[in-house]
mmCIF file of C-alpha atoms in Angstrom:
data_model
loop_
_atom_site.group_PDB
_atom_site.id
_atom_site.type_symbol
_atom_site.label_atom_id
_atom_site.label_comp_id
_atom_site.label_asym_id
_atom_site.label_seq_id
_atom_site.Cartn_x
_atom_site.Cartn_y
_atom_site.Cartn_z
ATOM 1 C CA MET T 1 -57.927 59.591 28.416
ATOM 2 C CA GLY T 2 -58.541 56.322 30.437
ATOM 3 C CA SER T 3 -55.932 54.918 33.080
ATOM 4 C CA LEU T 4 -52.561 53.879 31.650
ATOM 5 C CA PRO T 5 -51.527 50.446 31.120
ATOM 6 C CA ARG T 6 -49.689 48.932 34.065
ATOM 7 C CA ARG T 7 -47.528 46.677 31.618
ATOM 8 C CA VAL T 8 -47.225 46.671 27.622
ATOM 9 C CA CYS T 9 -45.867 44.065 25.486
ATOM 10 C CA LEU T 10 -44.077 45.413 22.318
ATOM 11 C CA LEU T 11 -43.314 42.753 19.369
ATOM 12 C CA SER T 12 -40.234 43.661 17.330
ATOM 13 C CA VAL T 13 -39.721 40.143 15.628
ATOM 14 C CA HIS T 14 -37.239 40.988 12.681
ATOM 15 C CA THR T 15 -35.013 43.846 14.491
ATOM 16 C CA SER T 16 -34.083 44.942 17.994
ATOM 17 C CA PRO T 17 -34.345 48.089 19.595
ATOM 18 C CA LEU T 18 -30.909 47.648 20.742
ATOM 19 C CA GLU T 19 -29.229 47.309 17.173
ATOM 20 C CA GLN T 20 -27.415 50.494 15.552
ATOM 21 C CA PRO T 21 -29.813 51.917 12.899
ATOM 22 C CA GLY T 22 -28.379 52.355 9.614
ATOM 23 C CA THR T 23 -27.429 48.748 8.606
ATOM 24 C CA GLY T 24 -28.884 45.329 8.380
ATOM 25 C CA ASP T 25 -32.596 45.867 8.846
ATOM 26 C CA ALA T 26 -31.986 48.339 11.701
ATOM 27 C CA GLY T 27 -33.614 51.509 10.789
ATOM 28 C CA GLY T 28 -36.237 54.132 11.850
ATOM 29 C CA MET T 29 -38.481 51.192 13.308
ATOM 30 C CA ASN T 30 -35.754 50.427 15.999
ATOM 31 C CA VAL T 31 -35.473 54.176 16.964
ATOM 32 C CA TYR T 32 -39.395 54.342 17.187
ATOM 33 C CA VAL T 33 -39.808 51.193 19.336
ATOM 34 C CA ALA T 34 -36.775 52.311 21.610
ATOM 35 C CA GLU T 35 -37.927 55.890 21.857
ATOM 36 C CA THR T 36 -41.541 55.010 22.603
ATOM 37 C CA ALA T 37 -40.611 52.241 25.034
ATOM 38 C CA ARG T 38 -38.271 54.712 27.147
ATOM 39 C CA ARG T 39 -40.950 57.366 27.384
ATOM 40 C CA MET T 40 -43.807 54.924 28.292
ATOM 41 C CA ALA T 41 -41.369 53.769 31.149
ATOM 42 C CA GLU T 42 -40.538 57.244 32.320
ATOM 43 C CA ARG T 43 -44.512 57.466 32.714
ATOM 44 C CA GLY T 44 -44.792 54.126 35.220
ATOM 45 C CA ILE T 45 -45.496 51.856 32.497
ATOM 46 C CA ALA T 46 -43.442 48.483 32.454
ATOM 47 C CA VAL T 47 -42.410 47.687 28.685
ATOM 48 C CA GLU T 48 -40.903 44.397 27.554
ATOM 49 C CA VAL T 49 -39.909 44.156 24.102
ATOM 50 C CA PHE T 50 -39.630 40.793 22.476
ATOM 51 C CA THR T 51 -37.264 40.364 19.492
ATOM 52 C CA ARG T 52 -35.723 37.414 17.698
ATOM 53 C CA ALA T 53 -32.062 36.703 19.171
ATOM 54 C CA THR T 54 -29.574 37.339 16.483
ATOM 55 C CA SER T 55 -26.315 35.950 18.287
ATOM 56 C CA SER T 56 -25.631 33.152 21.008
ATOM 57 C CA GLU T 57 -23.768 35.779 22.893
ATOM 58 C CA LEU T 58 -26.977 37.753 23.566
ATOM 59 C CA ALA T 59 -28.278 37.574 27.063
ATOM 60 C CA PRO T 60 -31.824 36.311 27.232
ATOM 61 C CA VAL T 61 -32.972 39.554 28.835
ATOM 62 C CA VAL T 62 -31.590 42.925 28.495
ATOM 63 C CA GLU T 63 -32.417 46.237 30.660
ATOM 64 C CA MET T 64 -32.453 48.659 27.901
ATOM 65 C CA ALA T 65 -33.816 51.469 29.986
ATOM 66 C CA PRO T 66 -35.182 51.623 33.512
ATOM 67 C CA GLY T 67 -38.576 50.047 33.183
ATOM 68 C CA VAL T 68 -37.723 48.445 29.551
ATOM 69 C CA ARG T 69 -36.768 44.910 29.124
ATOM 70 C CA VAL T 70 -35.728 43.444 25.976
ATOM 71 C CA ARG T 71 -36.160 39.965 25.791
ATOM 72 C CA ASN T 72 -33.913 37.937 22.908
ATOM 73 C CA VAL T 73 -36.056 35.111 21.956
ATOM 74 C CA ALA T 74 -34.546 32.074 20.391
ATOM 75 C CA ALA T 75 -36.091 31.236 17.150
ATOM 76 C CA GLY T 76 -34.056 29.706 14.064
ATOM 77 C CA PRO T 77 -30.468 30.182 13.499
ATOM 78 C CA TYR T 78 -29.005 33.251 14.963
ATOM 79 C CA GLU T 79 -27.308 34.221 12.014
ATOM 80 C CA GLY T 80 -27.693 34.410 8.208
ATOM 81 C CA LEU T 81 -31.233 34.363 8.206
ATOM 82 C CA ALA T 82 -32.893 36.883 5.750
ATOM 83 C CA LYS T 83 -35.994 38.534 6.456
ATOM 84 C CA ASN T 84 -38.054 36.836 3.763
ATOM 85 C CA ASP T 85 -37.239 33.782 5.565
ATOM 86 C CA LEU T 86 -38.437 34.833 9.025
ATOM 87 C CA PRO T 87 -42.011 33.566 8.400
ATOM 88 C CA SER T 88 -40.897 30.078 8.821
ATOM 89 C CA GLN T 89 -39.497 30.788 12.388
ATOM 90 C CA LEU T 90 -42.729 32.785 13.474
ATOM 91 C CA CYS T 91 -44.110 29.580 15.027
ATOM 92 C CA ALA T 92 -41.035 29.203 17.386
ATOM 93 C CA PHE T 93 -40.727 32.816 18.238
ATOM 94 C CA THR T 94 -44.506 33.038 19.511
ATOM 95 C CA ALA T 95 -43.974 29.705 21.553
ATOM 96 C CA GLY T 96 -41.239 31.607 23.093
ATOM 97 C CA VAL T 97 -43.459 34.703 23.520
ATOM 98 C CA LEU T 98 -46.263 32.797 25.026
ATOM 99 C CA ARG T 99 -43.956 30.546 27.245
ATOM 100 C CA THR T 100 -42.646 33.801 28.818
ATOM 101 C CA GLU T 101 -46.005 35.060 29.742
ATOM 102 C CA ALA T 102 -47.243 31.832 30.972
ATOM 103 C CA ARG T 103 -44.716 31.876 33.880
ATOM 104 C CA HIS T 104 -46.636 35.243 35.075
ATOM 105 C CA GLU T 105 -50.117 35.357 36.737
ATOM 106 C CA PRO T 106 -52.957 35.773 34.176
ATOM 107 C CA GLY T 107 -53.382 39.039 33.010
ATOM 108 C CA TYR T 108 -49.690 39.991 33.241
ATOM 109 C CA PHE T 109 -49.912 42.155 30.170
ATOM 110 C CA ASP T 110 -52.364 44.938 29.398
ATOM 111 C CA LEU T 111 -51.924 45.540 25.742
ATOM 112 C CA ILE T 112 -49.859 44.383 22.879
ATOM 113 C CA HIS T 113 -48.243 46.811 20.440
ATOM 114 C CA SER T 114 -46.669 44.819 17.382
ATOM 115 C CA HIS T 115 -44.481 46.605 14.792
ATOM 116 C CA TYR T 116 -44.050 45.544 11.140
ATOM 117 C CA TRP T 117 -46.303 42.727 9.807
ATOM 118 C CA LEU T 118 -44.200 39.911 11.090
ATOM 119 C CA SER T 119 -45.026 40.960 14.701
ATOM 120 C CA GLY T 120 -48.445 41.187 13.886
ATOM 121 C CA GLN T 121 -48.950 37.701 13.189
ATOM 122 C CA VAL T 122 -47.416 36.769 16.647
ATOM 123 C CA GLY T 123 -49.331 39.742 18.146
ATOM 124 C CA TRP T 124 -52.757 38.314 16.674
ATOM 125 C CA LEU T 125 -52.177 34.770 18.358
ATOM 126 C CA ALA T 126 -51.041 36.432 21.670
ATOM 127 C CA ARG T 127 -54.180 38.716 21.803
ATOM 128 C CA ASP T 128 -56.407 35.673 21.384
ATOM 129 C CA ARG T 129 -54.445 33.571 24.174
ATOM 130 C CA TRP T 130 -54.121 36.570 26.519
ATOM 131 C CA GLY T 131 -57.161 38.290 25.998
ATOM 132 C CA VAL T 132 -55.896 41.730 25.611
ATOM 133 C CA PRO T 133 -55.997 44.164 22.969
ATOM 134 C CA LEU T 134 -53.732 44.401 19.805
ATOM 135 C CA VAL T 135 -52.587 47.646 18.563
ATOM 136 C CA HIS T 136 -50.354 47.371 15.275
ATOM 137 C CA THR T 137 -48.024 49.606 13.422
ATOM 138 C CA ALA T 138 -47.171 48.607 9.872
ATOM 139 C CA HIS T 139 -44.296 50.954 9.352
ATOM 140 C CA THR T 140 -44.289 49.760 5.683
ATOM 141 C CA LEU T 141 -46.721 48.258 3.509
ATOM 142 C CA ALA T 142 -46.041 45.517 0.859
ATOM 143 C CA ARG T 143 -48.607 46.882 -1.698
ATOM 144 C CA VAL T 144 -47.260 50.324 -1.444
ATOM 145 C CA LYS T 145 -43.461 49.535 -1.786
ATOM 146 C CA ASN T 146 -44.513 47.109 -4.851
ATOM 147 C CA ALA T 147 -46.006 50.039 -6.536
ATOM 148 C CA ALA T 148 -42.749 52.129 -6.275
ATOM 149 C CA LEU T 149 -39.931 49.626 -6.554
ATOM 150 C CA ALA T 150 -36.310 50.706 -7.581
ATOM 151 C CA ASP T 151 -34.649 49.449 -10.484
ATOM 152 C CA GLY T 152 -33.016 46.243 -9.351
ATOM 153 C CA ASP T 153 -35.207 45.763 -6.293
ATOM 154 C CA GLU T 154 -37.170 42.514 -5.519
ATOM 155 C CA PRO T 155 -41.013 42.860 -5.133
ATOM 156 C CA GLU T 156 -42.172 41.918 -1.600
ATOM 157 C CA PRO T 157 -43.574 38.288 -1.411
ATOM 158 C CA MET T 158 -47.002 37.405 -1.542
ATOM 159 C CA VAL T 159 -46.836 35.777 1.851
ATOM 160 C CA ARG T 160 -46.434 39.235 3.209
ATOM 161 C CA VAL T 161 -49.151 41.074 1.331
ATOM 162 C CA ILE T 162 -51.414 38.188 2.570
ATOM 163 C CA GLY T 163 -50.051 38.401 6.095
ATOM 164 C CA GLU T 164 -50.612 42.192 6.170
ATOM 165 C CA ASP T 165 -54.064 41.548 5.126
ATOM 166 C CA GLN T 166 -54.558 39.199 8.149
ATOM 167 C CA VAL T 167 -53.117 41.480 10.754
ATOM 168 C CA VAL T 168 -55.096 44.701 9.156
ATOM 169 C CA ALA T 169 -58.495 42.480 10.017
ATOM 170 C CA GLU T 170 -57.386 41.208 13.425
ATOM 171 C CA ALA T 171 -55.944 44.314 15.009
ATOM 172 C CA ASP T 172 -58.083 46.213 17.495
ATOM 173 C CA ARG T 173 -56.203 49.477 16.629
ATOM 174 C CA LEU T 174 -53.962 50.365 13.325
ATOM 175 C CA VAL T 175 -51.638 53.141 14.055
ATOM 176 C CA ALA T 176 -50.533 55.001 10.813
ATOM 177 C CA ASN T 177 -47.568 57.604 10.659
ATOM 178 C CA THR T 178 -49.236 59.836 8.242
ATOM 179 C CA ALA T 179 -52.886 60.654 6.787
ATOM 180 C CA GLU T 180 -51.199 59.266 3.426
ATOM 181 C CA GLU T 181 -50.544 55.895 5.184
ATOM 182 C CA TYR T 182 -54.033 55.892 6.852
ATOM 183 C CA ARG T 183 -55.296 56.479 3.232
ATOM 184 C CA GLU T 184 -53.233 53.484 2.153
ATOM 185 C CA LEU T 185 -54.497 51.281 5.015
ATOM 186 C CA VAL T 186 -58.210 52.060 4.125
ATOM 187 C CA GLU T 187 -57.945 51.858 0.469
ATOM 188 C CA LEU T 188 -55.464 49.194 -0.272
ATOM 189 C CA TYR T 189 -56.142 46.888 2.721
ATOM 190 C CA SER T 190 -59.614 47.523 3.622
ATOM 191 C CA ALA T 191 -58.900 48.719 7.011
ATOM 192 C CA ASP T 192 -61.772 49.901 9.297
ATOM 193 C CA PRO T 193 -61.521 53.735 9.432
ATOM 194 C CA ARG T 194 -62.912 53.730 12.915
ATOM 195 C CA ARG T 195 -60.026 51.410 14.172
ATOM 196 C CA THR T 196 -57.229 53.315 12.320
ATOM 197 C CA VAL T 197 -55.461 56.508 13.696
ATOM 198 C CA THR T 198 -52.716 58.716 12.637
ATOM 199 C CA VAL T 199 -50.158 59.048 15.148
ATOM 200 C CA PRO T 200 -46.941 60.987 13.637
ATOM 201 C CA PRO T 201 -43.481 59.756 15.164
ATOM 202 C CA GLY T 202 -41.306 62.223 16.618
ATOM 203 C CA VAL T 203 -37.629 63.430 17.183
ATOM 204 C CA ASP T 204 -35.307 63.322 20.372
ATOM 205 C CA LEU T 205 -35.048 67.225 20.454
ATOM 206 C CA GLU T 206 -32.508 67.212 23.462
ATOM 207 C CA ARG T 207 -30.246 65.206 21.553
ATOM 208 C CA PHE T 208 -30.845 66.389 17.843
ATOM 209 C CA CYS T 209 -30.481 70.301 18.022
ATOM 210 C CA THR T 210 -28.325 73.052 16.413
ATOM 211 C CA GLY T 211 -24.838 73.288 17.600
ATOM 212 C CA ASP T 212 -21.236 73.919 16.476
ATOM 213 C CA ARG T 213 -20.932 73.163 12.821
ATOM 214 C CA ALA T 214 -17.072 73.916 12.748
ATOM 215 C CA ALA T 215 -16.630 71.312 15.376
ATOM 216 C CA ALA T 216 -19.058 68.835 13.679
ATOM 217 C CA ARG T 217 -16.831 69.351 10.655
ATOM 218 C CA ALA T 218 -13.466 68.794 12.284
ATOM 219 C CA ALA T 219 -14.874 65.590 13.774
ATOM 220 C CA PHE T 220 -15.022 64.237 10.260
ATOM 221 C CA ASP T 221 -12.347 66.111 8.740
ATOM 222 C CA LEU T 222 -14.177 68.229 6.661
ATOM 223 C CA PRO T 223 -12.717 71.484 5.494
ATOM 224 C CA LEU T 224 -15.121 74.355 6.999
ATOM 225 C CA ASP T 225 -15.576 75.950 3.178
ATOM 226 C CA ALA T 226 -16.463 72.517 1.814
ATOM 227 C CA VAL T 227 -20.018 72.024 0.215
ATOM 228 C CA VAL T 228 -21.234 68.759 2.073
ATOM 229 C CA LEU T 229 -24.296 66.579 0.786
ATOM 230 C CA THR T 230 -25.000 63.861 2.988
ATOM 231 C CA PHE T 231 -26.964 60.579 3.060
ATOM 232 C CA VAL T 232 -27.895 58.916 6.065
ATOM 233 C CA GLY T 233 -29.500 55.395 5.899
ATOM 234 C CA ARG T 234 -29.324 51.760 5.035
ATOM 235 C CA ILE T 235 -27.311 51.111 1.368
ATOM 236 C CA GLN T 236 -30.342 49.563 -0.315
ATOM 237 C CA PRO T 237 -32.111 50.271 -3.723
ATOM 238 C CA LEU T 238 -35.380 51.466 -1.750
ATOM 239 C CA LYS T 239 -33.392 54.275 0.160
ATOM 240 C CA ALA T 240 -31.947 55.478 -3.305
ATOM 241 C CA PRO T 241 -28.474 56.662 -2.272
ATOM 242 C CA ASP T 242 -27.398 56.124 -5.900
ATOM 243 C CA VAL T 243 -29.593 59.586 -6.760
ATOM 244 C CA LEU T 244 -27.462 61.268 -4.659
ATOM 245 C CA LEU T 245 -24.254 60.298 -6.358
ATOM 246 C CA ARG T 246 -25.849 60.777 -9.827
ATOM 247 C CA ALA T 247 -27.090 64.451 -8.853
ATOM 248 C CA ALA T 248 -23.461 65.246 -7.678
ATOM 249 C CA ALA T 249 -21.806 63.875 -10.811
ATOM 250 C CA GLU T 250 -24.424 66.220 -12.517
ATOM 251 C CA LEU T 251 -23.415 69.189 -10.771
ATOM 252 C CA LEU T 252 -19.748 68.643 -11.236
ATOM 253 C CA GLU T 253 -20.629 68.171 -15.355
ATOM 254 C CA ARG T 254 -22.114 71.616 -15.163
ATOM 255 C CA ASP T 255 -19.459 73.312 -13.044
ATOM 256 C CA PRO T 256 -16.210 71.343 -12.970
ATOM 257 C CA ALA T 257 -14.638 74.273 -10.742
ATOM 258 C CA LEU T 258 -17.034 72.836 -8.039
ATOM 259 C CA ARG T 259 -14.939 69.514 -7.685
ATOM 260 C CA GLU T 260 -12.423 71.498 -5.662
ATOM 261 C CA ARG T 261 -15.300 71.878 -2.709
ATOM 262 C CA LEU T 262 -17.877 69.374 -3.021
ATOM 263 C CA ILE T 263 -18.257 66.335 -0.962
ATOM 264 C CA VAL T 264 -20.611 63.649 -0.729
ATOM 265 C CA VAL T 265 -20.862 61.890 2.436
ATOM 266 C CA VAL T 266 -22.594 58.557 2.736
ATOM 267 C CA VAL T 267 -23.428 56.980 6.208
ATOM 268 C CA GLY T 268 -24.953 53.533 6.412
ATOM 269 C CA GLY T 269 -24.336 49.756 5.854
ATOM 270 C CA PRO T 270 -25.749 47.318 3.073
ATOM 271 C CA SER T 271 -29.361 46.342 3.925
ATOM 272 C CA GLY T 272 -32.111 44.063 2.336
ATOM 273 C CA SER T 273 -31.415 43.572 -1.675
ATOM 274 C CA GLY T 274 -28.278 45.825 -1.204
ATOM 275 C CA LEU T 275 -26.612 43.109 0.628
ATOM 276 C CA ALA T 276 -26.482 41.094 -2.641
ATOM 277 C CA GLU T 277 -24.084 43.732 -4.124
ATOM 278 C CA PRO T 278 -22.804 45.366 -0.987
ATOM 279 C CA LYS T 279 -19.923 47.399 -2.853
ATOM 280 C CA ALA T 280 -22.511 48.671 -5.762
ATOM 281 C CA LEU T 281 -22.217 52.170 -4.527
ATOM 282 C CA GLN T 282 -18.903 52.316 -4.467
ATOM 283 C CA GLU T 283 -18.630 51.211 -7.886
ATOM 284 C CA LEU T 284 -21.002 53.593 -9.151
ATOM 285 C CA ALA T 285 -18.931 56.522 -7.776
ATOM 286 C CA GLN T 286 -15.977 54.840 -9.757
ATOM 287 C CA THR T 287 -18.074 54.711 -12.858
ATOM 288 C CA LEU T 288 -19.148 58.209 -12.402
ATOM 289 C CA GLY T 289 -15.798 59.367 -11.868
ATOM 290 C CA ILE T 290 -16.638 61.063 -8.367
ATOM 291 C CA THR T 291 -14.537 58.600 -6.182
ATOM 292 C CA ASP T 292 -12.707 61.419 -4.954
ATOM 293 C CA ILE T 293 -15.402 63.582 -3.411
ATOM 294 C CA VAL T 294 -17.367 60.638 -2.172
ATOM 295 C CA ARG T 295 -16.840 59.604 1.458
ATOM 296 C CA PHE T 296 -18.273 56.284 2.762
ATOM 297 C CA LEU T 297 -18.793 55.991 6.688
ATOM 298 C CA PRO T 298 -20.533 53.287 8.587
ATOM 299 C CA PRO T 299 -23.588 53.891 10.621
ATOM 300 C CA GLN T 300 -22.865 56.544 13.451
ATOM 301 C CA GLY T 301 -24.369 56.580 16.603
ATOM 302 C CA GLY T 302 -24.681 59.114 19.689
ATOM 303 C CA SER T 303 -23.144 62.333 19.595
ATOM 304 C CA ALA T 304 -21.416 61.444 16.248
ATOM 305 C CA LEU T 305 -24.654 61.332 14.123
ATOM 306 C CA VAL T 306 -25.590 64.535 15.633
ATOM 307 C CA ASP T 307 -22.320 65.874 14.156
ATOM 308 C CA VAL T 308 -22.982 64.253 10.614
ATOM 309 C CA TYR T 309 -26.148 66.227 10.523
ATOM 310 C CA ARG T 310 -24.728 69.458 11.779
ATOM 311 C CA ALA T 311 -21.671 69.126 9.322
ATOM 312 C CA ALA T 312 -23.859 68.856 6.202
ATOM 313 C CA ASP T 313 -25.081 71.713 4.091
ATOM 314 C CA VAL T 314 -27.690 69.597 3.008
ATOM 315 C CA VAL T 315 -28.782 65.859 3.804
ATOM 316 C CA ALA T 316 -30.376 64.104 0.938
ATOM 317 C CA VAL T 317 -33.471 61.681 1.523
ATOM 318 C CA PRO T 318 -33.974 60.303 -2.185
ATOM 319 C CA SER T 319 -36.008 56.966 -1.140
ATOM 320 C CA HIS T 320 -38.239 55.449 -3.399
ATOM 321 C CA ASN T 321 -40.695 55.030 -0.546
ATOM 322 C CA GLU T 322 -40.729 55.856 3.144
ATOM 323 C CA SER T 323 -43.461 55.451 5.717
ATOM 324 C CA PHE T 324 -42.152 58.612 7.443
ATOM 325 C CA GLY T 325 -38.656 59.522 7.260
ATOM 326 C CA LEU T 326 -37.011 59.919 10.752
ATOM 327 C CA VAL T 327 -33.611 61.047 9.403
ATOM 328 C CA ALA T 328 -35.415 63.998 7.695
ATOM 329 C CA LEU T 329 -36.763 65.120 11.349
ATOM 330 C CA GLU T 330 -33.358 64.696 12.903
ATOM 331 C CA ALA T 331 -31.557 66.402 10.178
ATOM 332 C CA GLN T 332 -33.874 69.384 10.484
ATOM 333 C CA ALA T 333 -33.742 69.229 14.112
ATOM 334 C CA CYS T 334 -29.938 70.027 13.948
ATOM 335 C CA GLY T 335 -30.602 72.999 11.782
ATOM 336 C CA THR T 336 -29.675 71.059 8.278
ATOM 337 C CA PRO T 337 -32.365 71.676 5.510
ATOM 338 C CA VAL T 338 -33.356 68.545 3.722
ATOM 339 C CA VAL T 339 -33.829 67.703 0.005
ATOM 340 C CA ALA T 340 -36.287 64.620 -0.016
ATOM 341 C CA ALA T 341 -38.337 62.774 -2.470
ATOM 342 C CA ALA T 342 -41.925 63.496 -2.636
ATOM 343 C CA VAL T 343 -43.038 60.057 -1.633
ATOM 344 C CA GLY T 344 -45.039 58.511 1.175
ATOM 345 C CA GLY T 345 -44.574 60.525 4.515
ATOM 346 C CA LEU T 346 -41.679 62.828 3.464
ATOM 347 C CA PRO T 347 -44.001 65.432 2.336
ATOM 348 C CA VAL T 348 -45.038 65.480 6.191
ATOM 349 C CA ALA T 349 -41.486 65.129 7.613
ATOM 350 C CA VAL T 350 -40.367 68.134 5.275
ATOM 351 C CA ALA T 351 -42.174 71.179 4.910
ATOM 352 C CA ASP T 352 -41.596 72.168 1.175
ATOM 353 C CA GLY T 353 -40.097 75.560 0.606
ATOM 354 C CA VAL T 354 -39.777 76.046 4.366
ATOM 355 C CA SER T 355 -37.553 73.422 5.825
ATOM 356 C CA GLY T 356 -35.937 72.093 2.900
ATOM 357 C CA LEU T 357 -37.276 70.892 -0.702
ATOM 358 C CA LEU T 358 -39.302 68.035 -2.081
ATOM 359 C CA VAL T 359 -38.422 66.465 -5.546
ATOM 360 C CA PRO T 360 -41.193 64.988 -7.581
ATOM 361 C CA GLY T 361 -39.073 62.038 -9.014
ATOM 362 C CA HIS T 362 -35.680 60.612 -9.233
ATOM 363 C CA ARG T 363 -33.974 62.090 -11.939
ATOM 364 C CA SER T 364 -30.379 63.204 -11.895
ATOM 365 C CA GLU T 365 -31.184 66.776 -13.092
ATOM 366 C CA GLN T 366 -34.258 67.413 -10.906
ATOM 367 C CA TRP T 367 -31.987 66.343 -7.887
ATOM 368 C CA ALA T 368 -29.080 68.371 -9.074
ATOM 369 C CA ASP T 369 -31.440 71.674 -9.241
ATOM 370 C CA ALA T 370 -32.673 71.090 -5.925
ATOM 371 C CA LEU T 371 -29.404 70.364 -4.421
ATOM 372 C CA ALA T 372 -27.714 73.386 -5.895
ATOM 373 C CA ALA T 373 -30.636 75.670 -4.802
ATOM 374 C CA VAL T 374 -29.947 75.013 -1.293
ATOM 375 C CA ALA T 375 -26.411 73.742 -0.686
ATOM 376 C CA LEU T 376 -24.750 76.718 -3.175
ATOM 377 C CA ALA T 377 -27.256 79.438 -2.042
ATOM 378 C CA PRO T 378 -25.916 80.441 1.267
ATOM 379 C CA GLU T 379 -28.893 82.939 2.010
ATOM 380 C CA ARG T 380 -31.469 80.663 0.955
ATOM 381 C CA ARG T 381 -29.799 77.434 3.100
ATOM 382 C CA ALA T 382 -29.825 79.854 6.353
ATOM 383 C CA GLN T 383 -33.362 80.629 5.821
ATOM 384 C CA LEU T 384 -34.353 77.012 5.296
ATOM 385 C CA SER T 385 -32.073 76.150 8.378
ATOM 386 C CA LEU T 386 -34.222 78.421 10.574
ATOM 387 C CA GLY T 387 -37.446 76.712 9.163
ATOM 388 C CA ALA T 388 -35.991 73.259 9.511
ATOM 389 C CA VAL T 389 -35.570 73.974 13.414
ATOM 390 C CA LYS T 390 -39.120 75.241 13.743
ATOM 391 C CA HIS T 391 -40.832 72.564 11.741
ATOM 392 C CA ALA T 392 -38.599 69.663 13.667
ATOM 393 C CA ASN T 393 -39.863 71.292 16.877
ATOM 394 C CA SER T 394 -43.423 70.760 16.148
ATOM 395 C CA PHE T 395 -42.612 66.847 16.725
ATOM 396 C CA SER T 396 -41.447 65.198 19.629
ATOM 397 C CA TRP T 397 -41.549 61.460 21.109
ATOM 398 C CA ASP T 398 -43.396 62.882 24.120
ATOM 399 C CA ARG T 399 -46.309 63.867 21.777
ATOM 400 C CA THR T 400 -46.204 60.738 19.982
ATOM 401 C CA VAL T 401 -46.511 58.742 23.192
ATOM 402 C CA ASP T 402 -49.473 60.969 24.230
ATOM 403 C CA ARG T 403 -51.298 59.774 21.335
ATOM 404 C CA LEU T 404 -50.245 56.114 21.533
ATOM 405 C CA LEU T 405 -51.557 56.065 25.222
ATOM 406 C CA ASP T 406 -54.619 57.756 24.152
ATOM 407 C CA THR T 407 -54.916 54.994 21.435
ATOM 408 C CA TYR T 408 -54.488 52.135 23.901
ATOM 409 C CA ALA T 409 -56.973 53.322 26.124
ATOM 410 C CA ASP T 410 -59.853 53.553 23.298
ATOM 411 C CA ALA T 411 -58.562 50.034 22.035
ATOM 412 C CA ALA T 412 -58.799 48.681 25.443
ATOM 413 C CA ALA T 413 -62.328 50.381 26.232
ATOM 414 C CA GLU T 414 -63.662 48.724 23.118
ATOM 415 C CA PHE T 415 -62.025 45.618 23.673
ATOM 416 C CA ARG T 416 -63.495 45.270 27.264
ATOM 417 C CA ALA T 417 -67.033 46.315 25.839
ATOM 418 C CA ARG T 418 -66.923 43.597 23.062
ATOM 419 C CA GLN T 419 -65.865 41.010 25.616
ATOM 420 C CA SER T 420 -68.982 42.024 28.149
ATOM 421 C CA GLU T 421 -71.346 41.801 24.888
ATOM 422 C CA GLY T 422 -69.774 38.378 23.968
ATOM 423 C CA VAL T 423 -68.531 39.542 20.821
ATOM 424 C CA SER T 424 -65.152 38.450 19.231
#
């Protein structure tokens, strides 16, 4: 590996690493940016994260961790701006980023790493202005999402598809979370395989670990003998929390006596197209006749999120698409098996039959079968719990950062070689 960069610019236009994941546009990408930034700073790399300011009360610069600055760039109205409206503010955001860098000596940043296509658009322009390489992580892809839309979900607009095409063509390195995403970039976006690498995300193994299950249940007033099925994530059609509710209703139809013990915990807030009907999930629970067994909790942070995972018998990840699925890793690190949809990166995040089960579809009957096979079978659940911890331990943010820094070094070396040859 080459020398470490001195200073890295991370771009995260539409969501800040300071925000609580699980609501609005905050999710796994926030965790990814925050965790990798912290670990790069621990290795002596100065990191600056540029994100769009969403409140007038935010300080222009916030020190997120030693060596990590978050810059809140004013671009458009602070509140009430949907993600699909953000392309109109990219000029203002880019101007803010370039203005900040211009206050320093030339060569202030050694490299740009953009997250999501909006950031890639900004990164592409900054790369050309600063003369440094651009590394890009898509996190989700419009063509992939549009091929697996949930009922009632809106397709991604063409402006995003075109924007992704442009970023893929311009980036010096593309970082895919899984081999499947690598394939999608190459086949659906004509990405150059030589400039595309696979770097799996990680999990904070010090924070997410096994612990006192009884104490975790007591923290949320959950009976020790309850059968607890849990969903953690943003409440939107893409994440498909409705699948868990329908499966729970199916389980009760099969065994009405289970109602005395079954509890479904939904942790998260409305997001994306789910904002249009913020109470849709509660209304579905009422329609299904299971309001008495469903508990809705706001997004949880810190030790509370760890307790959410530890308290569950099963964590369900029924998404219609996931570039990876950090919730699945976090839950497994806490010793909780995961039942997940066999889509996107989830077959990597979950080892089918070892750390949990993968479901090839979203039908209630399929999900009821899978959930019952884990939650209602203590011996099987105990076996999967051991496998879950072992599987999660094969991922870590330090390993992710190792691979990212290798990627940065390769991108920088190739960029310098092209410059010396006079090739754009």
